[in-house]
Coordinates of C-alpha atoms in Angstrom, one line a residue:
M171 CA -28.9 -18.0 -13.0
S172 CA -27.9 -20.3 -15.8
S173 CA -25.6 -23.1 -14.7
A174 CA -24.3 -23.8 -18.2
R175 CA -20.5 -23.5 -18.7
S176 CA -19.6 -21.2 -21.5
S177 CA -17.1 -22.2 -24.2
A178 CA -13.9 -20.1 -24.6
R179 CA -14.5 -16.6 -25.9
E180 CA -11.2 -15.1 -26.8
H181 CA -10.0 -11.8 -28.0
T182 CA -6.2 -11.8 -28.5
N183 CA -3.5 -9.8 -30.2
D184 CA -1.9 -12.5 -32.3
T185 CA 1.7 -12.4 -33.2
D186 CA 0.7 -14.6 -36.1
A187 CA -2.5 -16.2 -37.4
T188 CA -2.2 -19.3 -35.2
A189 CA -0.4 -18.4 -32.0
P190 CA -2.2 -16.1 -29.5
Q191 CA 0.0 -14.2 -27.1
A192 CA 0.4 -15.6 -23.6
A193 CA -1.8 -14.0 -20.9
D194 CA -0.4 -11.9 -18.1
L195 CA -3.0 -13.5 -15.8
V196 CA -4.9 -16.7 -15.8
V197 CA -7.6 -17.7 -13.3
L198 CA -8.8 -21.3 -13.5
G199 CA -10.3 -24.2 -11.6
G200 CA -13.4 -22.7 -10.1
T201 CA -16.6 -20.8 -11.0
V202 CA -16.5 -17.5 -12.9
L203 CA -19.7 -15.5 -12.4
T204 CA -19.6 -13.1 -15.3
L205 CA -22.7 -11.1 -14.4
D206 CA -23.0 -10.4 -18.1
G207 CA -26.4 -9.9 -19.7
A208 CA -26.9 -13.7 -20.0
S209 CA -25.8 -14.4 -16.5
S210 CA -23.3 -16.9 -18.0
R211 CA -20.7 -18.9 -16.1
A212 CA -17.4 -20.3 -16.9
E213 CA -14.5 -22.1 -15.3
A214 CA -11.6 -19.8 -16.1
L215 CA -10.5 -16.5 -17.7
A216 CA -7.4 -14.8 -19.0
A217 CA -6.2 -11.2 -19.1
R218 CA -3.5 -9.3 -20.9
D219 CA -2.5 -5.6 -20.6
G220 CA -5.1 -5.0 -17.9
R221 CA -8.1 -6.3 -20.0
I222 CA -10.0 -9.6 -20.1
T223 CA -9.0 -11.4 -23.2
A224 CA -10.7 -14.8 -22.9
I225 CA -13.4 -16.5 -20.8
G226 CA -14.1 -20.3 -21.0
D227 CA -13.3 -23.7 -19.7
D228 CA -10.1 -24.7 -17.9
R229 CA -8.6 -26.5 -20.9
S230 CA -8.9 -23.7 -23.4
I231 CA -7.7 -21.0 -21.0
A232 CA -4.8 -23.1 -19.8
G233 CA -3.5 -22.9 -23.4
L234 CA -2.9 -19.2 -22.8
I235 CA -0.4 -19.7 -20.0
G236 CA 3.1 -18.6 -20.8
D237 CA 6.4 -18.7 -18.9
A238 CA 5.6 -15.3 -17.2
T239 CA 1.9 -15.8 -16.7
T240 CA 0.5 -15.4 -13.2
V241 CA -1.8 -18.3 -12.6
V242 CA -4.4 -18.1 -9.8
H243 CA -5.6 -21.6 -8.9
L244 CA -9.2 -21.3 -7.6
D245 CA -9.5 -24.8 -6.3
G246 CA -13.3 -24.6 -6.4
R247 CA -13.5 -20.9 -5.4
A248 CA -15.6 -18.3 -7.2
V249 CA -14.6 -15.2 -9.2
I250 CA -16.8 -12.2 -9.7
P251 CA -16.2 -8.7 -11.0
G252 CA -14.4 -6.5 -8.5
F253 CA -16.9 -4.8 -6.2
V254 CA -17.9 -1.2 -7.1
E255 CA -18.7 0.8 -4.0
S256 CA -21.2 3.5 -5.2
H257 CA -21.1 5.8 -2.1
N258 CA -18.1 6.0 0.2
H259 CA -15.8 8.6 1.8
P260 CA -12.2 7.4 1.4
T261 CA -10.5 10.4 3.0
F262 CA -12.9 10.4 5.9
F263 CA -12.5 6.6 6.2
G264 CA -8.7 6.9 6.3
M265 CA -8.8 9.7 8.8
A266 CA -11.0 7.5 11.0
L267 CA -8.6 4.6 10.7
A268 CA -5.7 6.9 11.8
A269 CA -7.5 8.9 14.5
P270 CA -6.2 8.7 18.1
V271 CA -9.7 8.1 19.4
D272 CA -12.0 5.3 18.2
A273 CA -15.3 6.5 19.6
G274 CA -17.4 3.8 17.8
S275 CA -19.8 1.2 19.2
P276 CA -18.3 -1.3 19.3
P277 CA -15.9 -1.2 21.1
N278 CA -17.6 1.5 23.3
E279 CA -20.8 0.7 25.2
H280 CA -20.8 3.7 27.5
I281 CA -19.9 7.4 27.2
G282 CA -17.5 6.8 30.0
E283 CA -15.5 4.5 27.8
I284 CA -15.2 7.1 25.1
V285 CA -14.1 9.7 27.7
E286 CA -11.4 7.3 28.9
R287 CA -10.1 7.0 25.3
V288 CA -10.0 10.8 25.1
R289 CA -8.1 10.9 28.4
Q290 CA -5.5 8.5 27.0
A291 CA -5.1 10.6 23.8
V292 CA -4.6 13.8 25.8
R293 CA -1.8 12.1 27.8
D294 CA 0.0 11.5 24.5
R295 CA -0.3 15.1 23.2
G296 CA 0.9 18.5 24.2
P297 CA -1.4 21.3 25.5
G298 CA -3.4 23.0 22.7
E299 CA -3.2 20.1 20.3
W300 CA -6.5 19.0 18.8
I301 CA -7.8 15.6 19.6
R302 CA -9.9 13.9 16.9
G303 CA -12.2 10.9 17.3
Y304 CA -14.7 9.3 15.0
R305 CA -17.8 7.0 14.7
Y306 CA -19.6 7.6 18.0
D307 CA -23.3 6.6 17.8
D308 CA -25.6 7.9 20.4
T309 CA -28.2 5.2 19.5
L310 CA -25.8 2.4 20.4
L311 CA -24.6 3.9 23.7
S312 CA -26.2 2.7 26.9
E313 CA -27.1 6.3 27.9
N314 CA -28.9 6.7 24.6
R315 CA -27.6 10.3 24.2
H316 CA -24.8 12.2 22.6
P317 CA -21.8 13.0 24.7
T318 CA -21.5 16.7 25.8
R319 CA -18.7 19.1 26.7
H320 CA -19.5 18.4 30.3
D321 CA -18.4 14.8 29.7
L322 CA -15.3 15.8 27.9
D323 CA -14.1 18.9 29.8
P324 CA -12.8 17.1 33.0
V325 CA -10.3 15.0 30.9
S326 CA -9.3 17.7 28.4
P327 CA -8.9 21.1 30.1
D328 CA -6.2 22.2 27.7
N329 CA -6.9 20.4 24.5
P330 CA -9.7 21.1 22.0
V331 CA -11.6 17.8 21.3
I332 CA -13.9 17.0 18.4
L333 CA -15.8 13.7 18.1
T334 CA -17.5 13.1 14.8
H335 CA -20.7 11.1 14.8
V336 CA -20.9 7.9 12.8
T337 CA -23.2 9.6 10.2
G338 CA -20.9 12.6 9.8
H339 CA -23.9 14.8 10.4
F340 CA -23.1 15.8 14.0
C341 CA -20.0 16.3 16.1
V342 CA -19.4 16.9 19.8
V343 CA -16.7 19.3 21.0
N344 CA -15.5 20.3 24.4
S345 CA -15.3 23.8 25.9
V346 CA -11.8 24.5 24.6
A347 CA -12.9 23.6 21.1
L348 CA -16.0 25.8 21.4
Q349 CA -13.8 28.7 22.3
A350 CA -11.5 28.0 19.4
I351 CA -14.4 27.8 16.9
G352 CA -15.9 31.0 18.3
I353 CA -19.2 29.6 19.4
T354 CA -20.9 31.1 22.5
A355 CA -24.3 31.3 24.0
Q356 CA -25.0 34.3 21.7
T357 CA -24.0 32.6 18.5
P358 CA -27.0 32.0 16.3
D359 CA -27.8 28.7 14.6
P360 CA -26.3 28.6 11.1
P361 CA -28.6 28.1 8.2
G362 CA -29.3 24.4 7.8
G363 CA -27.9 23.5 11.2
A364 CA -28.2 23.9 14.9
I365 CA -26.1 24.5 18.0
A366 CA -27.5 22.3 20.8
R367 CA -27.9 24.1 24.1
D368 CA -28.3 23.0 27.7
E369 CA -31.0 24.1 30.2
R370 CA -29.2 27.5 30.8
G371 CA -29.0 28.2 27.1
E372 CA -25.3 27.5 26.9
P373 CA -23.9 25.4 24.0
S374 CA -23.8 21.7 25.1
G375 CA -21.1 20.8 22.7
L376 CA -23.3 19.0 20.2
L377 CA -23.2 20.6 16.8
I378 CA -25.7 19.6 14.2
E379 CA -25.5 19.5 10.4
T380 CA -23.9 22.8 9.0
A381 CA -22.8 23.7 12.5
A382 CA -20.7 20.5 12.5
F383 CA -19.3 21.5 9.1
L384 CA -18.4 24.8 10.7
A385 CA -16.5 23.0 13.5
N386 CA -14.5 20.9 11.0
S387 CA -13.5 23.9 9.0
A388 CA -12.2 25.6 12.1
M389 CA -9.8 22.8 13.0
P390 CA -6.2 23.1 11.9
S391 CA -6.3 21.4 8.6
Q392 CA -4.4 18.2 8.0
G393 CA -1.9 18.7 5.3
P394 CA -2.3 17.0 1.9
E395 CA 0.5 14.6 2.9
Q396 CA -1.4 13.4 5.9
L397 CA -4.6 13.1 3.9
A398 CA -2.8 11.2 1.2
E399 CA -1.6 8.7 3.8
A400 CA -5.2 8.4 5.0
L401 CA -6.3 7.6 1.4
L402 CA -3.7 4.8 1.3
L403 CA -5.0 3.4 4.6
A404 CA -8.5 3.3 3.1
D405 CA -7.1 1.8 -0.1
E406 CA -5.7 -1.2 1.8
E407 CA -9.0 -1.8 3.4
Y408 CA -11.0 -1.6 0.2
L409 CA -8.7 -4.1 -1.5
A410 CA -8.9 -6.5 1.5
H411 CA -12.7 -6.7 0.8
G412 CA -12.5 -7.1 -3.0
V413 CA -13.5 -3.4 -3.7
T414 CA -11.7 -2.3 -6.9
S415 CA -13.7 0.9 -7.6
V416 CA -15.1 3.5 -5.2
H417 CA -17.4 6.5 -5.8
D418 CA -16.1 9.2 -3.4
T419 CA -19.3 11.1 -2.9
G420 CA -18.3 14.3 -1.3
I421 CA -14.7 15.2 -2.0
G422 CA -13.9 18.1 0.3
L423 CA -16.7 17.6 2.8
I424 CA -14.3 16.8 5.6
A425 CA -11.0 18.5 4.7
G426 CA -11.8 20.9 1.9
Q427 CA -9.5 21.5 -1.0
G428 CA -6.8 19.4 0.7
E429 CA -8.7 16.3 -0.3
L430 CA -8.1 17.0 -4.0
D431 CA -4.5 17.7 -3.3
A432 CA -4.3 14.4 -1.4
Y433 CA -5.5 12.5 -4.4
R434 CA -2.8 14.1 -6.6
L435 CA -0.2 13.1 -4.0
A436 CA -1.5 9.6 -3.8
A437 CA -1.6 9.1 -7.5
G438 CA 0.5 6.1 -8.6
R439 CA 0.2 4.5 -5.1
M440 CA -3.5 3.9 -4.9
R441 CA -4.7 0.7 -6.5
T442 CA -8.4 1.3 -6.1
R443 CA -10.1 3.2 -8.9
V444 CA -11.9 6.3 -7.7
H445 CA -14.7 8.4 -9.2
G446 CA -14.9 11.7 -7.5
Y447 CA -18.0 13.8 -6.7
L448 CA -16.9 17.3 -5.5
F449 CA -18.8 18.7 -2.5
H450 CA -20.9 21.5 -4.0
T451 CA -19.6 24.3 -1.8
L452 CA -16.2 23.9 -3.3
L453 CA -17.2 24.3 -6.9
P454 CA -16.4 27.8 -8.1
G455 CA -19.3 29.8 -9.5
L456 CA -22.1 27.6 -8.3
D457 CA -23.4 30.0 -5.7
D458 CA -23.7 32.6 -8.5
G459 CA -25.5 30.1 -10.8
A460 CA -22.5 29.7 -13.2
P461 CA -20.4 26.8 -12.1
E462 CA -17.2 25.9 -13.8
P463 CA -17.7 23.0 -16.2
P464 CA -15.9 19.7 -15.6
D465 CA -12.2 19.6 -16.5
R466 CA -11.3 15.9 -17.1
S467 CA -7.9 16.6 -18.6
A468 CA -6.2 15.2 -15.6
S469 CA -8.3 12.1 -15.4
T470 CA -6.5 8.7 -15.2
D471 CA -7.6 5.1 -15.0
R472 CA -7.3 5.4 -11.2
F473 CA -9.0 8.8 -10.5
Q474 CA -11.4 11.0 -12.3
M475 CA -13.8 13.7 -11.3
T476 CA -17.3 12.6 -12.3
G477 CA -19.8 14.9 -10.6
V478 CA -20.9 17.1 -7.8
K479 CA -22.5 16.1 -4.5
I480 CA -25.2 18.1 -2.7
V481 CA -26.6 17.3 0.7
A482 CA -30.3 18.0 0.9
D483 CA -31.1 16.7 4.4
G484 CA -29.7 14.9 7.4
S485 CA -30.0 11.3 8.8
I486 CA -33.0 9.5 10.1
Q487 CA -31.2 8.2 13.2
G488 CA -30.2 11.7 14.0
R489 CA -33.7 13.0 13.4
T490 CA -32.5 15.4 10.8
G491 CA -33.7 13.5 7.8
C492 CA -36.6 15.5 6.4
L493 CA -39.8 13.5 6.6
A494 CA -43.3 14.3 5.2
E495 CA -44.8 12.8 8.4
G496 CA -43.3 13.4 11.8
Y497 CA -41.0 11.0 13.6
T498 CA -42.7 8.3 15.5
C499 CA -40.9 9.3 18.7
D500 CA -42.0 13.0 18.3
R501 CA -44.7 13.6 15.7
R502 CA -43.9 17.4 15.8
E503 CA -40.4 16.7 14.5
H504 CA -40.0 16.4 10.8
G505 CA -36.2 16.8 10.4
M506 CA -34.6 19.6 8.3
M507 CA -33.7 20.6 4.8
L508 CA -30.1 21.8 4.6
L509 CA -31.0 23.7 1.4
E510 CA -34.4 25.3 0.6
P511 CA -36.1 23.4 -2.3
D512 CA -35.9 26.4 -4.6
D513 CA -32.2 26.7 -3.9
L514 CA -31.7 23.0 -4.4
A515 CA -33.5 23.1 -7.8
R516 CA -31.4 26.1 -8.8
R517 CA -28.2 24.4 -8.1
I518 CA -29.2 21.2 -9.8
A519 CA -30.2 23.2 -13.0
A520 CA -26.9 25.1 -13.0
L521 CA -24.8 21.9 -12.6
D522 CA -26.8 20.1 -15.3
A523 CA -26.3 23.0 -17.7
A524 CA -22.6 23.0 -17.0
G525 CA -22.3 19.3 -17.8
W526 CA -21.9 17.8 -14.3
Q527 CA -23.5 14.6 -13.1
V528 CA -25.4 15.5 -9.9
A529 CA -25.7 13.3 -6.8
V530 CA -28.0 14.5 -4.1
H531 CA -28.1 13.1 -0.6
G532 CA -31.7 12.4 0.5
N533 CA -32.8 10.2 3.4
G534 CA -36.3 11.5 4.3
D535 CA -39.2 11.3 1.8
A536 CA -39.8 15.1 2.0
A537 CA -36.2 15.7 1.0
I538 CA -36.5 13.0 -1.8
E539 CA -39.6 14.8 -3.1
A540 CA -37.6 18.1 -3.3
I541 CA -34.8 16.3 -5.1
I542 CA -37.1 14.7 -7.6
D543 CA -38.8 18.1 -8.2
G544 CA -35.4 19.6 -8.9
Y545 CA -34.5 16.9 -11.4
A546 CA -38.0 17.1 -13.0
K547 CA -37.6 20.8 -13.8
L548 CA -34.7 19.9 -16.1
G549 CA -37.2 18.5 -18.7
A550 CA -37.4 15.2 -20.5
P551 CA -34.3 13.1 -20.0
Q552 CA -34.4 11.1 -23.2
G553 CA -31.2 11.3 -25.2
T554 CA -29.5 13.7 -22.8
G555 CA -27.1 11.2 -21.3
R556 CA -28.0 12.4 -17.8
R557 CA -27.4 10.0 -15.0
H558 CA -28.3 12.1 -12.0
R559 CA -28.6 10.3 -8.7
I560 CA -30.3 10.2 -5.3
E561 CA -27.9 9.1 -2.6
H562 CA -29.2 6.8 0.2
C563 CA -32.8 7.2 -0.9
Q564 CA -33.8 5.6 2.3
T565 CA -37.5 6.3 2.8
V566 CA -38.5 6.7 -0.9
R567 CA -42.2 6.1 -1.4
E568 CA -43.9 4.1 -4.2
D569 CA -45.2 7.2 -5.9
Q570 CA -41.8 8.7 -5.8
L571 CA -40.2 5.6 -7.4
D572 CA -42.8 6.1 -10.2
R573 CA -41.5 9.7 -10.6
M574 CA -37.9 8.5 -10.6
V575 CA -38.8 6.2 -13.5
E576 CA -40.5 9.1 -15.3
H577 CA -37.4 11.3 -15.0
D578 CA -34.8 8.6 -15.4
I579 CA -33.3 9.2 -11.9
L580 CA -30.8 6.7 -10.5
A581 CA -30.4 5.6 -6.9
S582 CA -27.6 4.5 -4.6
F583 CA -29.2 2.7 -1.7
F584 CA -27.6 2.6 1.7
I585 CA -28.7 -1.0 2.2
K586 CA -26.8 -1.5 5.5
H587 CA -29.3 0.7 7.3
V588 CA -31.5 -2.4 7.5
Y589 CA -29.0 -4.2 9.7
Y590 CA -27.4 -1.5 11.7
W591 CA -30.5 0.8 12.4
G592 CA -33.5 -1.2 11.3
D593 CA -34.7 -2.1 14.8
R594 CA -34.5 1.6 15.9
H595 CA -36.2 2.8 12.8
R596 CA -39.1 0.4 13.5
D597 CA -39.3 1.1 17.2
V598 CA -38.2 4.7 17.6
F599 CA -37.9 6.8 14.4
L600 CA -40.3 5.6 11.7
G601 CA -42.6 3.1 13.1
P602 CA -43.3 -0.4 11.7
K603 CA -45.0 0.6 8.4
R604 CA -42.4 3.1 7.2
A605 CA -39.4 1.1 8.6
R606 CA -40.2 -2.0 6.6
R607 CA -39.9 0.0 3.4
I608 CA -36.4 1.5 4.0
S609 CA -34.2 0.8 1.0
P610 CA -37.1 -0.6 -1.0
L611 CA -34.9 -2.6 -3.5
A612 CA -37.6 -5.0 -4.8
S613 CA -39.9 -2.0 -5.6
A614 CA -37.1 -0.2 -7.4
R615 CA -36.1 -3.3 -9.3
S616 CA -39.6 -4.1 -10.4
R617 CA -39.7 -0.7 -12.1
G618 CA -36.4 -1.1 -13.8
I619 CA -34.6 1.6 -11.8
H620 CA -30.9 1.4 -12.0
F621 CA -29.4 1.3 -8.5
G622 CA -26.2 0.7 -6.7
L623 CA -25.7 -0.5 -3.1
H624 CA -23.3 1.0 -0.7
S625 CA -21.9 1.0 2.9
D626 CA -21.2 4.7 3.2
T627 CA -17.9 3.8 5.0
P628 CA -16.8 4.9 7.5
V629 CA -20.5 5.1 8.6
T630 CA -20.7 1.3 8.4
P631 CA -18.0 -1.3 7.7
V632 CA -16.8 -1.8 4.1
P633 CA -17.5 -5.5 3.3
P634 CA -19.8 -5.6 0.2
L635 CA -20.7 -9.2 1.1
E636 CA -22.4 -7.9 4.2
G637 CA -24.3 -5.5 2.0
I638 CA -25.3 -8.3 -0.3
W639 CA -26.5 -10.3 2.6
C640 CA -28.5 -7.3 3.9
A641 CA -30.2 -6.9 0.5
V642 CA -31.1 -10.6 0.4
A643 CA -31.9 -11.4 4.0
R644 CA -33.1 -8.0 5.3
R645 CA -32.2 -9.0 8.9
T646 CA -31.6 -6.4 11.6
S647 CA -28.9 -6.4 14.3
G648 CA -31.7 -7.8 16.6
D649 CA -32.1 -10.7 14.2
N650 CA -35.6 -9.5 13.0
V651 CA -36.6 -9.6 9.4
L652 CA -37.6 -6.1 8.2
G653 CA -39.8 -5.8 5.2
P654 CA -39.1 -9.2 3.5
E655 CA -41.2 -8.1 0.5
Q656 CA -38.3 -5.7 -0.3
A657 CA -35.6 -8.4 -0.4
I658 CA -34.0 -9.2 -3.8
D659 CA -32.2 -12.3 -4.9
V660 CA -28.4 -12.9 -4.6
E661 CA -27.6 -12.2 -8.3
A662 CA -29.5 -8.9 -8.2
A663 CA -27.7 -7.9 -5.1
L664 CA -24.3 -8.8 -6.7
R665 CA -25.3 -6.6 -9.6
G666 CA -26.0 -3.7 -7.2
Y667 CA -22.3 -3.9 -6.1
T668 CA -20.9 -4.5 -9.6
I669 CA -22.4 -3.8 -13.0
D670 CA -25.4 -1.7 -11.8
A671 CA -23.1 0.4 -9.6
A672 CA -20.8 0.9 -12.6
Y673 CA -23.8 2.1 -14.5
L674 CA -24.2 4.9 -12.0
A675 CA -20.9 6.4 -13.1
G676 CA -21.4 5.7 -16.8
E677 CA -18.9 2.9 -16.8
E678 CA -20.9 -0.3 -17.5
H679 CA -19.1 -0.6 -20.8
I680 CA -15.7 -1.1 -19.2
K681 CA -16.3 -2.6 -15.8
G682 CA -18.8 -4.3 -13.5
S683 CA -19.0 -7.6 -15.4
L684 CA -16.5 -10.1 -16.6
E685 CA -16.5 -9.8 -20.4
V686 CA -13.8 -9.8 -23.1
G687 CA -12.4 -6.3 -23.5
K688 CA -13.4 -5.1 -20.0
V689 CA -10.9 -4.2 -17.3
A690 CA -9.6 -7.2 -15.5
D691 CA -10.8 -6.2 -12.0
L692 CA -11.8 -9.3 -10.0
A693 CA -12.7 -10.5 -6.6
V694 CA -11.9 -14.1 -5.6
L695 CA -14.4 -15.4 -3.1
S696 CA -14.1 -18.5 -0.9
E697 CA -17.3 -19.9 -2.2
D698 CA -20.0 -19.1 -4.8
P699 CA -22.5 -16.7 -3.0
T700 CA -25.3 -17.9 -5.2
A701 CA -24.8 -21.5 -4.1
V702 CA -24.6 -21.1 -0.3
D703 CA -27.3 -20.6 2.4
T704 CA -28.4 -17.0 2.6
N705 CA -27.2 -16.6 6.2
R706 CA -23.6 -17.6 5.1
I707 CA -23.2 -14.9 2.5
R708 CA -21.8 -12.3 4.9
S709 CA -19.2 -14.7 6.3
L710 CA -17.7 -15.6 2.9
C711 CA -14.1 -14.5 2.5
V712 CA -12.4 -12.4 -0.2
D713 CA -9.4 -14.6 -0.9
G714 CA -7.9 -12.4 -3.6
T715 CA -8.3 -9.1 -5.4
V716 CA -7.1 -8.2 -8.9
V717 CA -7.0 -4.7 -10.3
G718 CA -6.1 -4.3 -14.0
G719 CA -4.9 -7.8 -14.3
T720 CA -2.6 -7.6 -11.3
L721 CA -3.1 -9.6 -8.2
V722 CA -2.8 -6.9 -5.5
R723 CA -4.1 -8.7 -2.5
R724 CA -4.5 -12.4 -1.5
R725 CA -5.1 -14.4 1.6
D726 CA -3.1 -17.4 2.8
G727 CA -4.3 -20.6 1.1
L728 CA -4.9 -19.1 -2.3
S729 CA -2.5 -20.9 -4.7
V730 CA -0.7 -18.6 -7.1
T731 CA 2.1 -19.8 -9.5
T732 CA 4.0 -18.5 -12.4
G733 CA 3.8 -20.2 -15.7
G734 CA 2.8 -23.9 -15.9
A735 CA 4.4 -24.8 -12.5
R736 CA 2.1 -26.0 -9.6

């Protein structure tokens, strides 16, 4: 990255030919990483009416301070574009934050600890009231298995319980919940899913893929008001970590139509900008091949519906990601497709014809092949403006990356797989050769593929700085390096969470880099991530977050004044 400081570049609405209007916001006294095409740097910037109006040295930008200007004194800190999270689930995230049972690991090391949390939640609720819990991960529990109804029943004889897996692809329910859902030993597996059964053929309580979706749809729905409050909880967490834009990839997946209603109720209170991708089962007409076209009349600068999300397969750690070769732990097991390839291709074609951007979840390379085949059938992409995507794209092969280039297919990589599940992918699910290639960022970048990086929260924690560290260091939770040849440099990783992520939603012209005329969405970092040791990147702090030129979040110690006072 160039270390040269840029001179002031100004765009102002002058009241006369010589006196530029004062800025609403000035940030000065540090390093401004613009992430523009030239990788230029500066010392300061100014914004007015929500847009960046000038970037330059401290002296020139200080001249734009007026009596009412908010001045952020960096004192050596760094400013970057606000992070763009290219694959998240805000409603699901907020529901997990508000749930009575935290089933995650940490804090739970054993199934018994989760059961105790369920027991405590039952004590606080009346008979018949549903108990929800989130984020359990069988691969992190000492028993190395999913909980079952037999674990839950003794502490919840009168309350239906549902615990959702950290991936969202499974859930575990107790016997009362099975009865409420209508699942018995005679219930057949739904298409694209499975009902796990014990040695007697009775449901064990574990529901897989579409069977888990069935359980969620059978629960008493949370009202739009509750879901709106969940969105606001998620909003606070995003801002705390410098995330100013989020791609909600699967609106309706957890709570159906109520999620859209929740966004309408939360309008005006959410500060994070959201691009929505509607879960495909909620789009009228798609099953019949004639989906409704996008209606963007209600779009605002905080929320707009961008595309449609399809789930093609499951997760690698759940052994439902669809692989061309079998799982290392069981070569006979290849995972599953949630949609048959022909049906997937039909849906992609219908959505493309109706004018939707399409985002398809694909973890296993067999599923990725089916997704690429579906996109390839659309014909040559040149000049069409398509920006169709593959979500997670975890085990994409080199030949498949070549095909993605040929058909101009974008990717959003779930880079945090490397840290959170890399060791198990190597030792249990994929073996060393395939595991070292998960999220092959260097291979994608060498081909010029546009990609974003993401955390898939609530599957893994939000902080983009952790994701950037994962992309650069490729260290696992066991402190092993996994596929160092697929690591990228810090600037490339930053771009995966800013300008390149914005590209995935067709917004690179208004956000993702700090340039005059773009929205003034900023993250203030405790230090310049390009100037610290790689292992320190994940521990850097987000000291301030700016959305549309307004400082919406700051940590103690960040000096902010009004006008010229200090």
